[in-house]
Short mmCIF file of N, CA and C in Angstrom, two decimals:
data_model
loop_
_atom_site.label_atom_id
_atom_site.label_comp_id
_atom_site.label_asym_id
_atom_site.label_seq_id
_atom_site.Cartn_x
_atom_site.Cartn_y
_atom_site.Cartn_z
N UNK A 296 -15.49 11.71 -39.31
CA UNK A 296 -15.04 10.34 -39.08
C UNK A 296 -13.52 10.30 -39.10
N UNK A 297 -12.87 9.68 -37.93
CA UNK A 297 -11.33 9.50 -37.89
C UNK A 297 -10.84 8.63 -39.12
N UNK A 298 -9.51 8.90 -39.42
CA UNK A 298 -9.24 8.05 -40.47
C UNK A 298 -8.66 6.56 -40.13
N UNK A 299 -9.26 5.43 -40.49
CA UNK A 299 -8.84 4.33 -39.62
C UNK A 299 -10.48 3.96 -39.26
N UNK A 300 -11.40 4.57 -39.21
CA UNK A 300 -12.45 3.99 -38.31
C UNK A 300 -13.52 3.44 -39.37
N UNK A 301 -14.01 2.20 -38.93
CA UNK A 301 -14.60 1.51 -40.16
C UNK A 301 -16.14 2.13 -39.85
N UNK A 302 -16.91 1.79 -40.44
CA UNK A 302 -18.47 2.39 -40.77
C UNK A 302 -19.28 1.99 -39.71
N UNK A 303 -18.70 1.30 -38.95
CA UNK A 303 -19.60 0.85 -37.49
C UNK A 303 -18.71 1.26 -36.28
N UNK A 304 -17.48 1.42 -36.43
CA UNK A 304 -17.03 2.41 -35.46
C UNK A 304 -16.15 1.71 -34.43
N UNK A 305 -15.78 0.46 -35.37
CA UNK A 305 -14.06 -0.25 -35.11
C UNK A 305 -13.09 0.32 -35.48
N UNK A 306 -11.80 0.43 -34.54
CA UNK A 306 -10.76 1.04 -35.27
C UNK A 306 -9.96 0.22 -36.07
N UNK A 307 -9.45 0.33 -37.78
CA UNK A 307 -8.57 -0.62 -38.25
C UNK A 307 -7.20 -0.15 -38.83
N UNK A 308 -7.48 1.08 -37.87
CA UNK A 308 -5.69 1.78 -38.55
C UNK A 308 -4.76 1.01 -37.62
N UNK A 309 -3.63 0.05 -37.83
CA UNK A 309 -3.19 -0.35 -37.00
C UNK A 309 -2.14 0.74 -35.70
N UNK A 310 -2.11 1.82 -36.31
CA UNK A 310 -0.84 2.80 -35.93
C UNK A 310 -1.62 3.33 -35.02
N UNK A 311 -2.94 3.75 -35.25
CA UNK A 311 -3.66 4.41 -34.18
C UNK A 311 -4.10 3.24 -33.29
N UNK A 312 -4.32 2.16 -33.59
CA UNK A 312 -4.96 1.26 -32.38
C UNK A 312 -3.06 0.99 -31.37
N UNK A 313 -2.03 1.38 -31.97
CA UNK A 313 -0.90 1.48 -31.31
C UNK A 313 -0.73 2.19 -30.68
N UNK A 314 -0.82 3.25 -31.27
CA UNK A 314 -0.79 4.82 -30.50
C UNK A 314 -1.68 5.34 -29.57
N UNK A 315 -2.93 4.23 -29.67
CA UNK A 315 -4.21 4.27 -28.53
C UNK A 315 -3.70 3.50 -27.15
N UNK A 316 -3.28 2.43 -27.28
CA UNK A 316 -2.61 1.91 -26.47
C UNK A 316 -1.92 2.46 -25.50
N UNK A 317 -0.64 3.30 -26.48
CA UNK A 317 0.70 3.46 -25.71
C UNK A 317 -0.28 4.92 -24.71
N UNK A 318 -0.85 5.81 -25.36
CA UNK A 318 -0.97 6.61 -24.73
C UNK A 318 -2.07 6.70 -23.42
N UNK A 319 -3.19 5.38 -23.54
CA UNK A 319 -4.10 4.81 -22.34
C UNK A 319 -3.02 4.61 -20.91
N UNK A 320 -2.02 3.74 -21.80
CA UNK A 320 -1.35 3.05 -20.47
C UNK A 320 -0.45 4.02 -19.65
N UNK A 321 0.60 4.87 -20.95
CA UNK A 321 1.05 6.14 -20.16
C UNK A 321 -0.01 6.60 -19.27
N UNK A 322 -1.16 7.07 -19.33
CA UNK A 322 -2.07 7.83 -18.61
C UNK A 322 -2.45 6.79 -16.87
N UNK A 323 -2.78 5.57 -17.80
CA UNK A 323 -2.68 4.97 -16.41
C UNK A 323 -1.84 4.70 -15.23
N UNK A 324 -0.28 4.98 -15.58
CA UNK A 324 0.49 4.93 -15.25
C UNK A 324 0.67 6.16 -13.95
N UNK A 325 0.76 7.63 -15.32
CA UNK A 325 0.51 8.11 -14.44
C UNK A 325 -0.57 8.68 -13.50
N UNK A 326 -1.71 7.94 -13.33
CA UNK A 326 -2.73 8.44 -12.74
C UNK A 326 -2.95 7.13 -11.61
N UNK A 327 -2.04 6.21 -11.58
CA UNK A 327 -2.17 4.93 -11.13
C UNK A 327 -3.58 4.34 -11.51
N UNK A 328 -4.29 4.27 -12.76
CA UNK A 328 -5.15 3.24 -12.60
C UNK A 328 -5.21 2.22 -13.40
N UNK A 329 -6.22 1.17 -13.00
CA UNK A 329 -6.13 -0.06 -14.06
C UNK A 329 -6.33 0.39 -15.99
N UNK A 330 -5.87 -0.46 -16.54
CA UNK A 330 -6.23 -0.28 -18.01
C UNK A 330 -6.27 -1.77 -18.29
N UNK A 331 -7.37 -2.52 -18.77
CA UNK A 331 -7.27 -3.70 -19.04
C UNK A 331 -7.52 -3.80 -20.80
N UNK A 332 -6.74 -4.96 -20.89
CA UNK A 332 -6.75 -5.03 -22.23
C UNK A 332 -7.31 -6.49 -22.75
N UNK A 333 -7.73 -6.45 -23.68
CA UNK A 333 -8.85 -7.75 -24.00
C UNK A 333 -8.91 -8.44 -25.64
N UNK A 334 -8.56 -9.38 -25.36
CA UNK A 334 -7.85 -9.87 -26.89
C UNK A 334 -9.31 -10.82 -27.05
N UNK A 335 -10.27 -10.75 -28.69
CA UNK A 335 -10.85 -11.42 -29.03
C UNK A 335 -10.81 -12.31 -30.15
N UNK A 336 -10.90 -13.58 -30.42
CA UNK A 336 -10.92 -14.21 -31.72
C UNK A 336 -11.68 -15.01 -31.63
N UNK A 337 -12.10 -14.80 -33.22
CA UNK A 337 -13.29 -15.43 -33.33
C UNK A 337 -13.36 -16.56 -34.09
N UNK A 338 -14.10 -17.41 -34.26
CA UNK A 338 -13.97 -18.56 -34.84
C UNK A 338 -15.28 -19.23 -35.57
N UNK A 339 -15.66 -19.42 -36.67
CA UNK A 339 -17.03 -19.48 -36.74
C UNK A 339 -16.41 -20.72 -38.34
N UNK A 340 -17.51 -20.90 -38.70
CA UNK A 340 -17.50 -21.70 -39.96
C UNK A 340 -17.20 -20.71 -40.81
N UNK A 341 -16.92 -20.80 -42.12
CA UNK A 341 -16.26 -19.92 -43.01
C UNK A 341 -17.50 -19.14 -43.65
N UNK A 342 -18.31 -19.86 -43.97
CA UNK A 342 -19.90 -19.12 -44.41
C UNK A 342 -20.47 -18.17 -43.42
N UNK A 343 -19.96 -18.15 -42.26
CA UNK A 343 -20.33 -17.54 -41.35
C UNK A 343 -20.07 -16.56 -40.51
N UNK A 344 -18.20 -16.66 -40.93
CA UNK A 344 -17.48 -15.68 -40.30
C UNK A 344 -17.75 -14.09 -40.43
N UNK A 345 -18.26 -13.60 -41.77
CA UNK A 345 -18.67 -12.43 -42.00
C UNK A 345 -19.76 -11.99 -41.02
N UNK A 346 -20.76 -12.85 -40.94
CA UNK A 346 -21.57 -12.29 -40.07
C UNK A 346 -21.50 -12.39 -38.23
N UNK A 347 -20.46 -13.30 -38.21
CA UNK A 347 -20.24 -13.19 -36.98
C UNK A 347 -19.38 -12.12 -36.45
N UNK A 348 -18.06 -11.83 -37.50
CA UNK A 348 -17.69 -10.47 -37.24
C UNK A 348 -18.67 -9.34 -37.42
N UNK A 349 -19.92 -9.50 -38.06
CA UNK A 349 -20.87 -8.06 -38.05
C UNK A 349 -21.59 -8.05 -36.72
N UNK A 350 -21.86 -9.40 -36.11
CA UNK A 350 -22.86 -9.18 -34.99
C UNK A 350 -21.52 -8.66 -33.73
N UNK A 351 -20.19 -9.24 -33.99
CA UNK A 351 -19.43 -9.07 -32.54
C UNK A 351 -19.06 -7.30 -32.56
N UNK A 352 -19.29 -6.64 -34.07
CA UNK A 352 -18.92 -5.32 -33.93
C UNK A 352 -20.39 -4.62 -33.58
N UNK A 353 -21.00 -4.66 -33.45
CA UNK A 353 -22.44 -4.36 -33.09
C UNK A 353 -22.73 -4.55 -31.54
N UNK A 354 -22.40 -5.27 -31.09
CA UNK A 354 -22.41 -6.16 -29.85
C UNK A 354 -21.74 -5.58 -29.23
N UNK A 355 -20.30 -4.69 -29.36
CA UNK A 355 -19.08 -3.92 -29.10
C UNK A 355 -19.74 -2.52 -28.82
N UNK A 356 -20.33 -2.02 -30.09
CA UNK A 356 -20.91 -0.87 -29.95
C UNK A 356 -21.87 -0.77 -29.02
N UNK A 357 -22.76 -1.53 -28.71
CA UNK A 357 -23.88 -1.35 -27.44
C UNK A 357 -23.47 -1.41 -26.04
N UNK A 358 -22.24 -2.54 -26.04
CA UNK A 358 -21.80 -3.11 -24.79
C UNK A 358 -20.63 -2.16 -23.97
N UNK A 359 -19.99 -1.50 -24.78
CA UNK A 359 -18.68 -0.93 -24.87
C UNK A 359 -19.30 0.98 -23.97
N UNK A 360 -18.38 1.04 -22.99
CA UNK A 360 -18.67 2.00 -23.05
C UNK A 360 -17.88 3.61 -23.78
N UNK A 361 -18.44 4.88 -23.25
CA UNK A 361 -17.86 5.63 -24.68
C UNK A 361 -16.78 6.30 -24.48
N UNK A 362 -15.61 5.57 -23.49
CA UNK A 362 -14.37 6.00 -23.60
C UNK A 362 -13.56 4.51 -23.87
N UNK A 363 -14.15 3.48 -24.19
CA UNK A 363 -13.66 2.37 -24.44
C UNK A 363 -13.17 1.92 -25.51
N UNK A 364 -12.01 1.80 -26.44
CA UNK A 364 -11.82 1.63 -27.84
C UNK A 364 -11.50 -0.08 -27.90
N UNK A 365 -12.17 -0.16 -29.50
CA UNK A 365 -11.99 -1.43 -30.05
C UNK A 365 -11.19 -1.22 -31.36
N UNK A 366 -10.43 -2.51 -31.60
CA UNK A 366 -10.12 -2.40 -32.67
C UNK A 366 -9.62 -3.48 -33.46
N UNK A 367 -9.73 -3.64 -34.67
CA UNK A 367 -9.31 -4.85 -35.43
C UNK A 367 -8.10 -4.64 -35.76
N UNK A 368 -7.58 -5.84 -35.65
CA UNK A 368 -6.22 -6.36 -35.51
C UNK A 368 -5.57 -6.98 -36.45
N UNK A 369 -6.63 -7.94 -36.87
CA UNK A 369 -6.44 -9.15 -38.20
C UNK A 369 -7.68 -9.69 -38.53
N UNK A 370 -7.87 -9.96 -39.36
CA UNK A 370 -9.03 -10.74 -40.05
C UNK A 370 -10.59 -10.71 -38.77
N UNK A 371 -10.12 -11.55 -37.89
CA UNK A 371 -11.08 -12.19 -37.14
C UNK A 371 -10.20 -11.85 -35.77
N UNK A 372 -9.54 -10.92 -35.57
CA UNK A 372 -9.14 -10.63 -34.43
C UNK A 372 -9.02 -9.35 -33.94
N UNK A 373 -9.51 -9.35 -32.86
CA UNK A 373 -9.70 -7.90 -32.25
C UNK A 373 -9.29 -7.48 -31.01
N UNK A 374 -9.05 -6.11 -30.40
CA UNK A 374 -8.60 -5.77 -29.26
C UNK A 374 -9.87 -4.93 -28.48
N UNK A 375 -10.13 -4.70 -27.65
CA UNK A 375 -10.61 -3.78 -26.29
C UNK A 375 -9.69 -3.47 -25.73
N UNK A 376 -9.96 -2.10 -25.56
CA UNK A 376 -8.62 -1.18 -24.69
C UNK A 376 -10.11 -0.85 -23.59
N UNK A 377 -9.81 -1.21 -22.15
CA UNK A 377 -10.97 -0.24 -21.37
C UNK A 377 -9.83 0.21 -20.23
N UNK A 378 -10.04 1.52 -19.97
CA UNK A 378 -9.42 2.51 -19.12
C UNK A 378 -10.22 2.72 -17.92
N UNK A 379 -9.52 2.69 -16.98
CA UNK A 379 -10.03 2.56 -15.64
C UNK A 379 -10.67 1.67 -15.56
N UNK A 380 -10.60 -0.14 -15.75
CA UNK A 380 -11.25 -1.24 -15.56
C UNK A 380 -10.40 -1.73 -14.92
N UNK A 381 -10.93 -2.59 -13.96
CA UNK A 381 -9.93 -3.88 -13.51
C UNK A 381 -10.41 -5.33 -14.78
N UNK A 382 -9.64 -6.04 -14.11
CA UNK A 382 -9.86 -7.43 -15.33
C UNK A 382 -11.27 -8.23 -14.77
N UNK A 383 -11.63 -7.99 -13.43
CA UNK A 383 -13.13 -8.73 -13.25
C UNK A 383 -14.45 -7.73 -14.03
N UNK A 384 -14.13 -6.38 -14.53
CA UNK A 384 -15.23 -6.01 -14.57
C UNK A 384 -15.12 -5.57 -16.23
N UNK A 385 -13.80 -5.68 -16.76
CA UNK A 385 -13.41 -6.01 -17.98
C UNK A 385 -14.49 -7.23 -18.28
N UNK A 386 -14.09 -8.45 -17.37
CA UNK A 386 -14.98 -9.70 -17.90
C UNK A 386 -16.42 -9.36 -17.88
N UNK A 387 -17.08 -8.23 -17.67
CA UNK A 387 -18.56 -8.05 -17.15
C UNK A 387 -18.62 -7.76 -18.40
N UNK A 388 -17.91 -6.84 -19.16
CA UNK A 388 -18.11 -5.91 -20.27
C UNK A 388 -18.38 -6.95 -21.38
N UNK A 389 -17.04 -8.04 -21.45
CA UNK A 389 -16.92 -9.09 -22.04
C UNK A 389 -18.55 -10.13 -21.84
N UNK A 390 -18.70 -10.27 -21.05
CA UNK A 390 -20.42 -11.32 -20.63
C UNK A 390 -21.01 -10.25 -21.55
N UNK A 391 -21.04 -9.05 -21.30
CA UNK A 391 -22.46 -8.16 -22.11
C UNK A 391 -22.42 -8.33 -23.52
N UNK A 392 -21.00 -8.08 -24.27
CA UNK A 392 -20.63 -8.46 -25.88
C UNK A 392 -21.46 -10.14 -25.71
N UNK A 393 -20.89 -11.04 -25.33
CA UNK A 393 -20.89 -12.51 -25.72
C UNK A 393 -22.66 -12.17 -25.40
N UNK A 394 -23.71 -11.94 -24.58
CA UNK A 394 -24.87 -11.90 -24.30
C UNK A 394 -25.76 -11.57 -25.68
N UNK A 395 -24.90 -10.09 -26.08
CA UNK A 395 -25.41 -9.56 -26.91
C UNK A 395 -25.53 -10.98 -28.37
N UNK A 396 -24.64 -11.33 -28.76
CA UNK A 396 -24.22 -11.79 -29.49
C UNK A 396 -25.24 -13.50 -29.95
N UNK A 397 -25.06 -13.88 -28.48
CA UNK A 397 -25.98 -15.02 -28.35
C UNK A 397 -26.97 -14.69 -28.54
N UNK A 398 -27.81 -13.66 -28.12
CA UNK A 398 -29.08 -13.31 -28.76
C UNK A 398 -29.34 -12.90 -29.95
N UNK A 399 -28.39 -12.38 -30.28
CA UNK A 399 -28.29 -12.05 -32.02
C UNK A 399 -28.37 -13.27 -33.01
N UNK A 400 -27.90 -14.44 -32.21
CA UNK A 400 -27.34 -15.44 -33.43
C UNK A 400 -28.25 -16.98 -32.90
N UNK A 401 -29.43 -16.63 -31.66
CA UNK A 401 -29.69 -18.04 -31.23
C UNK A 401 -30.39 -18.44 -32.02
N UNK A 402 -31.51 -17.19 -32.86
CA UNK A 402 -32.42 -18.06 -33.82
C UNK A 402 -32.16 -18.44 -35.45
N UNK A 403 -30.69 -18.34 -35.37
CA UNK A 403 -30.09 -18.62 -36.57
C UNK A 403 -30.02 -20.37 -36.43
N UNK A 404 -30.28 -20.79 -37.65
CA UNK A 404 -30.63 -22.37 -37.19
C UNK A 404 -28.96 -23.19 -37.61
N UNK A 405 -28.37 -23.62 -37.08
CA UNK A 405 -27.13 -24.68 -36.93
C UNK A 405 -25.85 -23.60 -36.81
N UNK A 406 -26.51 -22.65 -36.16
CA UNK A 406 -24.86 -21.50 -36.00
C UNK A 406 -24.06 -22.13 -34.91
N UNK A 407 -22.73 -22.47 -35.53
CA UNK A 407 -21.90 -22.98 -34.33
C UNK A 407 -20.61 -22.02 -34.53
N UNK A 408 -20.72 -21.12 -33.08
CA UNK A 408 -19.08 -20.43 -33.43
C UNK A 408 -18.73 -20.76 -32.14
N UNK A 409 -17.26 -19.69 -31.63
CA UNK A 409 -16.27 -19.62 -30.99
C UNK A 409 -15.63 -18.41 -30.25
N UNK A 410 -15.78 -18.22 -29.70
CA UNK A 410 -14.85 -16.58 -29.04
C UNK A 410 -14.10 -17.33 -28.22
N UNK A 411 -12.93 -17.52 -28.30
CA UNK A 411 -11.42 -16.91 -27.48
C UNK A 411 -11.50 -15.76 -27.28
N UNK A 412 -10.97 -15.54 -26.12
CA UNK A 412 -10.82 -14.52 -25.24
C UNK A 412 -9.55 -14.40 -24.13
N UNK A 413 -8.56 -13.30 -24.17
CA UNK A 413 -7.40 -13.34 -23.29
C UNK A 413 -7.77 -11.71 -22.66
N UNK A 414 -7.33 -12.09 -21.65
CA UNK A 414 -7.27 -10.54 -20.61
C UNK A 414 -6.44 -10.18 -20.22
N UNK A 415 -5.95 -8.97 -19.83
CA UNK A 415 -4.56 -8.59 -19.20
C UNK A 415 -5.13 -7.07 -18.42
N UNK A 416 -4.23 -7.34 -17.39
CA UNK A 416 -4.41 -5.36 -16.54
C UNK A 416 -3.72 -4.90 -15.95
N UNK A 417 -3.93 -4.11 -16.41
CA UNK A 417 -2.51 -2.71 -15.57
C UNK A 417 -2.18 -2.75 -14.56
N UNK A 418 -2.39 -2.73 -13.35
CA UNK A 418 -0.41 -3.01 -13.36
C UNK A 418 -0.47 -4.45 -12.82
N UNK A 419 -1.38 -5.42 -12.76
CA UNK A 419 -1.07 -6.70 -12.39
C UNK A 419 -0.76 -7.80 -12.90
N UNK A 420 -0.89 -7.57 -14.18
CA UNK A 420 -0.10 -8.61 -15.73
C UNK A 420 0.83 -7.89 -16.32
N UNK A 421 1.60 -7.09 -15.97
CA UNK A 421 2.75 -6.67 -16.97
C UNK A 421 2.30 -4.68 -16.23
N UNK A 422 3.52 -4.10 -16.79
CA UNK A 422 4.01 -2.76 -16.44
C UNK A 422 3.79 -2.20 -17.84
N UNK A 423 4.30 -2.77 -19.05
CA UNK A 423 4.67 -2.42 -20.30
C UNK A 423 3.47 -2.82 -21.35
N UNK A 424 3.56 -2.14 -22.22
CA UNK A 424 2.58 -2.83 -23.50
C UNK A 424 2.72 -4.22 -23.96
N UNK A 425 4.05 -4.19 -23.94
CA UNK A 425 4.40 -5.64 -24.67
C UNK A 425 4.53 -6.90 -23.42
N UNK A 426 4.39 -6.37 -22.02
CA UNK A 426 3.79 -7.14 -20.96
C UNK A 426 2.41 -7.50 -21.25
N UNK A 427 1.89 -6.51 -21.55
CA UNK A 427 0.20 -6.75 -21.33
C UNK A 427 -0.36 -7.62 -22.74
N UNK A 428 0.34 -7.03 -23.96
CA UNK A 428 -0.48 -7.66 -24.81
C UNK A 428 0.21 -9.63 -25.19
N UNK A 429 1.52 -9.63 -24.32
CA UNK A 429 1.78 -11.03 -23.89
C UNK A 429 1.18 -11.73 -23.17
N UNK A 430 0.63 -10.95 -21.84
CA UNK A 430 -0.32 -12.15 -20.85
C UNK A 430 -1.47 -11.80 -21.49
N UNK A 431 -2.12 -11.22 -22.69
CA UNK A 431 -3.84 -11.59 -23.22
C UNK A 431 -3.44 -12.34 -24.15
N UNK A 432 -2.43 -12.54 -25.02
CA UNK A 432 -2.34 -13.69 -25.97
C UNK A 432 -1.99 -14.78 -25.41
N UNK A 433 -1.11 -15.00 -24.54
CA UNK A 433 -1.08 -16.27 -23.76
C UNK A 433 -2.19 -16.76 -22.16
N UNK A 434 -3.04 -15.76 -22.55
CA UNK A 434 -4.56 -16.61 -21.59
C UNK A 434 -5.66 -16.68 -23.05
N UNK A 435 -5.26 -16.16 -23.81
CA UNK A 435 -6.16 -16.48 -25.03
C UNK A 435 -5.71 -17.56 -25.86
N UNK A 436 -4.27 -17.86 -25.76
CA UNK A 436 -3.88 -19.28 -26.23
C UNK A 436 -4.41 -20.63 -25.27
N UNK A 437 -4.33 -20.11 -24.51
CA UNK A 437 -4.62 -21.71 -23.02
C UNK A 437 -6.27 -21.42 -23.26
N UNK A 438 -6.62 -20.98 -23.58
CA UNK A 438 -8.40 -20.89 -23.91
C UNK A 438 -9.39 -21.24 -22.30
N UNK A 439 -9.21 -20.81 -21.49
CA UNK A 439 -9.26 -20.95 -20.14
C UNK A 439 -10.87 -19.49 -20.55
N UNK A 440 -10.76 -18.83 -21.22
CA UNK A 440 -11.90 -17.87 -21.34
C UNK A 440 -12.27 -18.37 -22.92
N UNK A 441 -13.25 -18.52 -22.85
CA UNK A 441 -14.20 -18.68 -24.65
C UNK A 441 -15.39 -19.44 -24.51
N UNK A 442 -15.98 -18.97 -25.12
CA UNK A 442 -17.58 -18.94 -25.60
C UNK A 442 -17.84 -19.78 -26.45
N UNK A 443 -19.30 -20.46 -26.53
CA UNK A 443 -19.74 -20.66 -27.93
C UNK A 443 -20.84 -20.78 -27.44
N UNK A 444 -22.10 -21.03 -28.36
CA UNK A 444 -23.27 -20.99 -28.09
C UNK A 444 -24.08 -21.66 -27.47
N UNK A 445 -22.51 -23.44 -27.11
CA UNK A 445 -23.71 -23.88 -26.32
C UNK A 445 -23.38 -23.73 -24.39
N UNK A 446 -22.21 -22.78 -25.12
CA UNK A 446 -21.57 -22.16 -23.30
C UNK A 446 -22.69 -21.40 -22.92
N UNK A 447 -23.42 -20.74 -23.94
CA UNK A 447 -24.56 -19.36 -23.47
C UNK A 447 -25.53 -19.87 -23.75
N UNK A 448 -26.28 -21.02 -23.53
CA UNK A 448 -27.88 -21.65 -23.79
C UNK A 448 -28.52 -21.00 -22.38
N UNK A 449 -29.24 -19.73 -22.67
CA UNK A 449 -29.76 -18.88 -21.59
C UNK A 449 -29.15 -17.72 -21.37
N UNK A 450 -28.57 -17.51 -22.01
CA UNK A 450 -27.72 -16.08 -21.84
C UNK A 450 -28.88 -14.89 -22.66
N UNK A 451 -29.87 -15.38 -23.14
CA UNK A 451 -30.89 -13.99 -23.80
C UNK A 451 -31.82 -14.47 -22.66
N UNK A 452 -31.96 -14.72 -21.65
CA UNK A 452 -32.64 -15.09 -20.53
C UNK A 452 -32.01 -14.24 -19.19
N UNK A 453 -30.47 -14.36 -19.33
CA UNK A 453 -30.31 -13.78 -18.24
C UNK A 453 -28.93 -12.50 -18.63
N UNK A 454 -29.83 -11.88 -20.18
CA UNK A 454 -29.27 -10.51 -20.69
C UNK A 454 -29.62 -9.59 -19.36
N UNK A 455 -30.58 -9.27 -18.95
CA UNK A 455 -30.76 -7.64 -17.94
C UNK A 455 -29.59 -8.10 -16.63
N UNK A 456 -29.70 -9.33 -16.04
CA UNK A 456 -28.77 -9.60 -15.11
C UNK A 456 -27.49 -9.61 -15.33
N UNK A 457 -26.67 -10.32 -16.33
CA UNK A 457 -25.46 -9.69 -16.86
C UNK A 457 -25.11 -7.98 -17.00
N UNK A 458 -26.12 -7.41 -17.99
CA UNK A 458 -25.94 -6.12 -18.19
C UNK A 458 -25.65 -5.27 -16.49
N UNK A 459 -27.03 -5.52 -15.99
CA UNK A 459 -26.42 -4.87 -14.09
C UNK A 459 -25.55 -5.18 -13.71
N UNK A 460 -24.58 -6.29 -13.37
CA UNK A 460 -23.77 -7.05 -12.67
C UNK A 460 -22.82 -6.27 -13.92
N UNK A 461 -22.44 -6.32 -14.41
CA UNK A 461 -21.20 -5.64 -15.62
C UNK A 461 -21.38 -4.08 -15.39
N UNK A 462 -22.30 -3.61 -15.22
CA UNK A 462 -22.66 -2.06 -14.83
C UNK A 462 -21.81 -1.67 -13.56
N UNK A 463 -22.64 -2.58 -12.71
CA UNK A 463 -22.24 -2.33 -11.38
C UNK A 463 -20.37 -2.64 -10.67
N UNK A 464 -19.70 -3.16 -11.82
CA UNK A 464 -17.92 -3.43 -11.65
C UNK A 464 -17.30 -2.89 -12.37
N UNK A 465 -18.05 -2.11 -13.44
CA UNK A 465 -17.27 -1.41 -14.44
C UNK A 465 -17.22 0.18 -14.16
N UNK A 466 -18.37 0.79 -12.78
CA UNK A 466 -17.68 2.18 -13.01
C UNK A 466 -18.36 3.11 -13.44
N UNK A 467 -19.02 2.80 -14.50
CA UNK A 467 -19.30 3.74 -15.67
C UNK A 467 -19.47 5.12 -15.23
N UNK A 468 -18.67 5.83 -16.11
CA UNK A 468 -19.01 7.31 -15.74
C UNK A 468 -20.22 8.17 -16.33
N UNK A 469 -20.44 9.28 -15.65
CA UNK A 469 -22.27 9.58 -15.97
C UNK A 469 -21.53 10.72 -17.00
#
């Protein structure tokens, strides 16, 4: 186990989720491809926040594929680094987490949360790190992307169709 990596397999060393960064985007750079980056926060009632951060790291792990790093940031805030994504199929990845999640939490009785969500991608929101992780905090401030449960009333209905449609823009390598 890396040092930094929590027991479900978030990263919370902040130096390495830095150093993950700088060295994705160098690569994309030079290989010209997208690297999108994906800012999450979460928002839940306070009795609740624990478990909503357990279902969104769970949700990460299934949804995420296995060159894709996550990592916690702050309390209730988290990053996705995905390499070789554009930002539409970034959002596919993103539908599969929030899918997952809604099904995890619909038969919980009066669960009301929140996901904010900001996106950014290589090279069409910024050149630099501190380009990219500026345009996902400021589309995650204007809240133009976020969830809650009664955004996904049917989303454990139309889990297999999300999952294909996110398959099919993201790439995945065999």
């Amino acid at each position: 186990r890396r040092l930094g990596v929590a027991p479900l397999g978030i990263i919370e060393d902040p130096r390495w989720i830095e150093d993950s960064l700088a060295r994705e985007l160098s690569r994309a750079q030079r290989s010209v491809s997208p690297l999108t980056l994906v800012l999450c926060q979460l928002d839940a009632r306070l009795s609740l926040t624990d478990v909503l951060r357990q279902v969104f790291i769970r949700a990460c792990q299934t949804s995420l594929r296995r060159y894709d790093y996550a990592g916690r940031v702050a309390k209730d805030k988290f990053i996705l680094l995905l390499p070789d994504c554009y930002a539409d199929a970034g959002q596919g990845i993103v539908h599969r987490i929030l899918a997952h999640i809604y099904a995890a939490t619909v038969s919980l009785p009066s669960v009301r949360w929140r996901i904010n969500i900001g996106i950014a991608c290589f090279p069409f929101d910024g050149e630099t790190l501190a380009d990219l992780v500026q345009a996902a905090y400021g589309d995650l401030e204007q809240g133009y992307r976020s969830a809650t449960v009664a955004s996904l009333r049917g989303a454990d209905n139309r889990l297999q169709e999300v999952e294909s449609h996110a398959a099919s823009l993201s790439g995945f390598r065999s």
